[in-house]
Short mmCIF file of C-alpha atoms in Angstrom, two decimals:
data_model
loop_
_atom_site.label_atom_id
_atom_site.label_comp_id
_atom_site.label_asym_id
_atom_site.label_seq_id
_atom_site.Cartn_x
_atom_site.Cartn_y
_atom_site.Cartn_z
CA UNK U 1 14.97 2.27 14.25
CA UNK U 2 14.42 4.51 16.88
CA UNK U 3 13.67 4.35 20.78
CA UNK U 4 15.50 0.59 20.63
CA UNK U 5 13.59 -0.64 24.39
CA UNK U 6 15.22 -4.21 23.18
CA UNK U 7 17.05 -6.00 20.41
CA UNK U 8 14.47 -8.27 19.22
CA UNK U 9 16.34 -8.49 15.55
CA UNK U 10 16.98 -11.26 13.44
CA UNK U 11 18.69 -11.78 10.39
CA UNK U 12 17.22 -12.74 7.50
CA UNK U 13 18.01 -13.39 3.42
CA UNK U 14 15.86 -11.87 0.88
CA UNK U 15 14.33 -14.67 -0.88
CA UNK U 16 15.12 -15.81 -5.00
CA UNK U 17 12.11 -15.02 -6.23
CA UNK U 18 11.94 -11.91 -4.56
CA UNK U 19 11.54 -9.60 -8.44
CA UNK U 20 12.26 -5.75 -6.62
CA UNK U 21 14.24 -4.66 -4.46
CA UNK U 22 13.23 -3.74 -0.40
CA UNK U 23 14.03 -0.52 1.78
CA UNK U 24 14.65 -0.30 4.98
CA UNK U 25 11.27 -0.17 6.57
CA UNK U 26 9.44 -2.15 4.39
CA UNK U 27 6.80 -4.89 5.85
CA UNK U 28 8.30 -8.32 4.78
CA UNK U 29 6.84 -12.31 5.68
CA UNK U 30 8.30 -15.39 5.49
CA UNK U 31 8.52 -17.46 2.81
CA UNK U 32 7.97 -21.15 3.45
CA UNK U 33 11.67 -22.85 2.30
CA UNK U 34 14.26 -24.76 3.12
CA UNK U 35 17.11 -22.54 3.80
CA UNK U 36 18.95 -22.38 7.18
CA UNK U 37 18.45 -19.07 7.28
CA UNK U 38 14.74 -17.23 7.23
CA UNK U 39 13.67 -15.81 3.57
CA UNK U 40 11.58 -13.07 3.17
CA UNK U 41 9.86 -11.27 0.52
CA UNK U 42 7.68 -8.25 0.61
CA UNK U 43 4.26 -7.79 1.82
CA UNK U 44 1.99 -7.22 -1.09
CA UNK U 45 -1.49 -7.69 -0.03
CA UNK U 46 -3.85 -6.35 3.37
CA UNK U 47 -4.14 -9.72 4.42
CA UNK U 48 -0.21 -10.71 4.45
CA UNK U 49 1.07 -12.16 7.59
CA UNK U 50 3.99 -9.54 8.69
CA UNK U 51 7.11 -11.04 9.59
CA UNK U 52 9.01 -7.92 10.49
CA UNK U 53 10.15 -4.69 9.10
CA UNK U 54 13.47 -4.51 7.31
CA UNK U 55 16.26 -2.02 9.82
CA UNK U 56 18.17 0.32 7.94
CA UNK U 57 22.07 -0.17 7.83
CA UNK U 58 24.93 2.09 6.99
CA UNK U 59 25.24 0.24 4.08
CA UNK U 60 22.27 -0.91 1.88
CA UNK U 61 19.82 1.76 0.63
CA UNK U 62 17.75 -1.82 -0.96
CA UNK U 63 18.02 -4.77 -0.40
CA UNK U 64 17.80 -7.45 -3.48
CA UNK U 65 17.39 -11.04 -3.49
CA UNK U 66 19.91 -13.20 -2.24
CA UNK U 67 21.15 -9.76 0.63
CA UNK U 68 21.19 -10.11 3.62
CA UNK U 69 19.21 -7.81 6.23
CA UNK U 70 18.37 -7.28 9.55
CA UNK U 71 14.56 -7.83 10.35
CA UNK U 72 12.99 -5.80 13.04
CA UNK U 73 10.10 -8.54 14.37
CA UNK U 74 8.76 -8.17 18.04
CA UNK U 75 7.01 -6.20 20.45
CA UNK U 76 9.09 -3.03 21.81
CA UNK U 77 10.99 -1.84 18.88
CA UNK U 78 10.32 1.12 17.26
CA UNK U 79 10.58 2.20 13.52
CA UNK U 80 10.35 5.08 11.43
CA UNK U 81 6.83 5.20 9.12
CA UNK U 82 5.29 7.33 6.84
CA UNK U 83 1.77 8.03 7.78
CA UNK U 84 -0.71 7.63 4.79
CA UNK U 85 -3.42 10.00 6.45
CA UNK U 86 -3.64 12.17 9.98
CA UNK U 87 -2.67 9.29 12.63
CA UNK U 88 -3.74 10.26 16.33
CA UNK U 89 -0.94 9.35 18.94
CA UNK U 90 -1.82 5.68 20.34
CA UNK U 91 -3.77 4.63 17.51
CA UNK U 92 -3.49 1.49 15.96
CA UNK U 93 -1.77 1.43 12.58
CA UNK U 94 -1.63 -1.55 9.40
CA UNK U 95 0.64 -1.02 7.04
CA UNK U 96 -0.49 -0.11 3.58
CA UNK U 97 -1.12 -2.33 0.74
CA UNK U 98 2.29 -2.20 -0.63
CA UNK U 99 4.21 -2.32 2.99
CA UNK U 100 6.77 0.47 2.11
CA UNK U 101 7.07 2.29 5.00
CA UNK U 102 3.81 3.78 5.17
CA UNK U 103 0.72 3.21 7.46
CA UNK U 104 -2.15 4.02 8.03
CA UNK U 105 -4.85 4.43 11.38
CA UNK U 106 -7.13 1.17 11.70
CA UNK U 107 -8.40 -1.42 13.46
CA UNK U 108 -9.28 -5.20 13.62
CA UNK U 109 -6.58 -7.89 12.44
CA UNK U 110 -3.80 -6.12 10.22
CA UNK U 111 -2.55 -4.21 12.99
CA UNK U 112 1.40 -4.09 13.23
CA UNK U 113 1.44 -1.21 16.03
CA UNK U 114 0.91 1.92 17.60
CA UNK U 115 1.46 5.27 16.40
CA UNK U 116 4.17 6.54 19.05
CA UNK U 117 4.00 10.59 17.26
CA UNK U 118 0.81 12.00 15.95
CA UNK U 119 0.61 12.92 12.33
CA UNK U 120 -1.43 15.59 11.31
CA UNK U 121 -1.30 15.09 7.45
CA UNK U 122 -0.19 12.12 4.64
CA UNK U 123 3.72 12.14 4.20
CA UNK U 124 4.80 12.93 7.77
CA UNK U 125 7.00 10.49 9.40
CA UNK U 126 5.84 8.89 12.69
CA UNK U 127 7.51 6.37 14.69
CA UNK U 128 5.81 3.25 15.53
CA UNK U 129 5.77 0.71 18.44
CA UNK U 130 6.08 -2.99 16.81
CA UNK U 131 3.48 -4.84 18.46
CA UNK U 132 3.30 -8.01 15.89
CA UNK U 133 0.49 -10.24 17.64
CA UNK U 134 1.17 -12.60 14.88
CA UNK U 135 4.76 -12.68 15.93
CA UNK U 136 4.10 -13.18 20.07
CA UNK U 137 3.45 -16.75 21.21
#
């Protein structure tokens, strides 16, 4: 996380029949259970709802199922991303099919944010504005 303009966090337990293990950064979305406290799994298709984007901590490179993490999920916060392409400042940016930290410059319904750093080649981190419209009532 970077460039924190609020705390809009929540916590979150990586769901049972979650089969890999997340890193921080990764696109998650909700699974539909029973638990008191919101599962997640990881984003594996374009047309995946986003919940949120798992926050790094001090102490979990991945996260497995049954952990615990901290989901980044609203409008102002700002992550770390690896851009899949050249990504102009301001653009709008999906994540990539498999949500690990990468995006890419698009437009239409996927969007999960704006670049906030320009990347001029695939590999370079950017940081990225949140802007979930899925996520804003």
């Amino acid at each position: 996380m970077d460039l924190r303009f609020s705390t809009n966090i929540v916590f979150a337990k990586i769901d049972a029949t979650e089969v890999g293990a997340l890193v921080p950064g990764q696109a998650v979305k909700l699974v539909d259970n029973a638990s008191k406290v919101p599962s997640v799994i990881a984003c594996d298709a374009d047309a995946d709802d986003v919940f949120g984007f798992i926050v790094y901590d001090i102490k979990s490179a991945t996260f497995s199922a049954g952990s615990h993490c901290e989901i980044a999920v609203f409008h102002d916060n700002v992550m770390y991303m690896e851009a899949s392409a050249a990504i102009a400042k301001g653009a709008e940016v999906a994540i990539v099919v498999s949500g690990q930290k990468v995006v890419t410059a698009v437009t239409g319904d996927r969007i999960v944010g704006r670049a906030f750093d320009k990347a001029t080649a695939s590999g370079q981190l950017i940081r990225v504005m949140i802007n979930l419209p899925g996520a804003i009532k």
